């Protein structure tokens, strides 16, 4: 018997909502783990119940939005941005935005989605934010061609 992971994710969230906020000893939330293990229906179930889970800060203050930008998954990146538009401002412990992470990891499609989103919500100024090394997204892009 196969269990629908979307239903399982929403059931867990309904019964124990605080469980979704807990980090394991490695510094990952259930949302981070669902993304790492590619349990996308579970992840969608979590977001359907509580869209703020997109911004849970795990190890290194990396959020699920940062994680998706690193993996070049434009579909989930778009879903996360629509679920919680303001979380595009979240920064890691190294002062990196999702745009910094996409560029550093050579994730062109993720960067295009982020840039389009920032233009749509009139927040292009985020592209000028500096990471801990003083680099903007454009500095990083120029340094890696």
Coordinates of C-alpha atoms in Angstrom, one line a residue:
X1 CA 0.0 0.0 0.0
X2 CA 1.5 3.3 -1.1
X3 CA 0.9 6.3 1.1
X4 CA 0.2 9.7 -0.5
X5 CA 3.0 11.9 0.8
X6 CA 1.0 15.1 0.3
X7 CA -1.7 13.7 2.7
X8 CA 1.0 12.5 5.1
X9 CA 2.7 15.9 5.2
X10 CA -0.6 17.7 5.8
X11 CA -1.6 15.1 8.5
X12 CA 1.6 15.6 10.4
X13 CA 1.3 19.4 10.2
X14 CA -2.3 19.2 11.4
X15 CA -1.5 16.9 14.4
X16 CA 1.9 18.4 15.4
X17 CA 2.4 21.8 13.8
X18 CA 5.4 22.6 15.9
X19 CA 7.2 19.6 14.6
X20 CA 7.7 21.3 11.2
X21 CA 9.7 24.1 13.0
X22 CA 12.1 21.8 14.7
X23 CA 15.7 21.3 13.4
X24 CA 17.3 17.9 13.6
X25 CA 20.9 17.5 15.1
X26 CA 22.3 18.3 11.6
X27 CA 20.4 21.6 11.5
X28 CA 17.7 20.7 9.0
X29 CA 13.9 21.1 9.3
X30 CA 11.4 18.6 7.9
X31 CA 11.0 21.0 4.9
X32 CA 14.8 21.0 4.2
X33 CA 14.8 17.2 4.5
X34 CA 11.8 16.8 2.2
X35 CA 13.7 18.9 -0.4
X36 CA 16.9 17.0 0.0
X37 CA 15.2 13.6 -0.4
X38 CA 13.1 15.0 -3.3
X39 CA 9.8 14.3 -1.5
X40 CA 8.1 17.1 -3.4
X41 CA 4.6 16.2 -2.5
X42 CA 5.4 16.2 1.2
X43 CA 7.0 19.6 0.7
X44 CA 4.0 20.9 -1.1
X45 CA 1.8 19.6 1.8
X46 CA 3.9 21.6 4.3
X47 CA 3.6 24.8 2.2
X48 CA -0.1 24.3 1.7
X49 CA -0.6 24.2 5.5
X50 CA 1.9 26.9 6.5
X51 CA 3.7 28.9 3.8
X52 CA 6.1 30.4 6.3
X53 CA 8.0 27.1 6.4
X54 CA 9.7 28.4 3.2
X55 CA 11.7 30.7 5.5
X56 CA 12.8 28.3 8.2
X57 CA 16.5 28.9 8.8
X58 CA 18.5 25.7 9.1
X59 CA 22.3 25.2 9.4
X60 CA 24.1 28.3 8.2
X61 CA 20.7 30.2 8.2
X62 CA 20.0 28.5 4.9
X63 CA 16.2 28.5 4.1
X64 CA 14.4 26.1 1.8
X65 CA 14.3 29.0 -0.7
X66 CA 18.1 29.2 -0.7
X67 CA 18.3 25.4 -1.1
X68 CA 16.0 25.5 -4.1
X69 CA 18.0 28.4 -5.7
X70 CA 21.2 26.2 -5.3
X71 CA 19.6 23.3 -7.0
X72 CA 18.3 25.2 -10.1
X73 CA 14.7 24.2 -9.7
X74 CA 12.7 27.0 -11.3
X75 CA 9.3 25.4 -10.6
X76 CA 9.8 25.2 -6.9
X77 CA 11.5 28.5 -6.7
X78 CA 8.5 30.1 -8.4
X79 CA 6.2 28.3 -6.0
X80 CA 8.1 29.4 -3.0
X81 CA 8.3 33.0 -4.2
X82 CA 4.5 33.1 -4.8
X83 CA 3.9 31.5 -1.4
X84 CA 6.0 34.0 0.5
X85 CA 7.3 36.9 -1.6
X86 CA 9.2 38.7 1.2
X87 CA 11.4 35.7 1.9
X88 CA 13.5 36.7 -1.1
X89 CA 15.2 39.1 1.3
X90 CA 16.4 36.3 3.7
X91 CA 20.1 36.0 4.0
X92 CA 22.4 33.2 5.1
X93 CA 25.0 33.5 7.8
X94 CA 27.4 34.6 5.0
X95 CA 25.0 37.4 4.0
X96 CA 24.0 35.6 0.8
X97 CA 20.6 36.0 -0.8
X98 CA 19.0 33.4 -2.9
X99 CA 20.3 35.3 -5.9
X100 CA 23.9 35.2 -4.6
X101 CA 23.5 31.4 -4.1
X102 CA 22.1 30.8 -7.6
X103 CA 25.0 32.7 -9.3
X104 CA 27.7 31.1 -7.1
X105 CA 26.3 27.7 -8.0
X106 CA 26.0 28.5 -11.8
X107 CA 22.3 28.0 -11.7
X108 CA 21.2 30.2 -14.6
X109 CA 17.5 29.3 -14.7
X110 CA 17.2 29.9 -10.9
X111 CA 18.9 33.3 -11.3
X112 CA 16.6 34.2 -14.2
X113 CA 13.5 33.4 -12.1
X114 CA 14.9 35.4 -9.1
X115 CA 15.8 38.4 -11.3
X116 CA 12.4 38.4 -12.9
X117 CA 10.7 38.2 -9.5
X118 CA 12.8 41.0 -8.1
X119 CA 11.9 43.2 -11.1
X120 CA 8.2 42.3 -10.8
X121 CA 8.1 43.3 -7.1
X122 CA 10.3 46.3 -7.7
X123 CA 13.1 45.0 -5.4
X124 CA 16.0 45.1 -7.8
X125 CA 18.0 46.8 -5.0
X126 CA 18.5 43.3 -3.5
X127 CA 20.9 42.6 -6.4
X128 CA 23.2 45.3 -4.9
X129 CA 23.3 43.7 -1.4
X130 CA 26.8 42.5 -0.5
X131 CA 27.7 39.2 0.9
X132 CA 30.3 38.8 3.7
X133 CA 33.1 39.3 1.2
X134 CA 31.6 42.5 0.0
X135 CA 30.4 41.1 -3.4
X136 CA 27.1 41.9 -5.0
X137 CA 25.5 39.3 -7.3
X138 CA 26.9 41.2 -10.3
X139 CA 30.4 41.0 -8.9
X140 CA 30.1 37.3 -8.4
X141 CA 28.7 36.8 -11.9
X142 CA 31.5 38.9 -13.5
X143 CA 34.1 36.9 -11.6
X144 CA 32.8 33.5 -12.8
X145 CA 31.9 34.7 -16.3

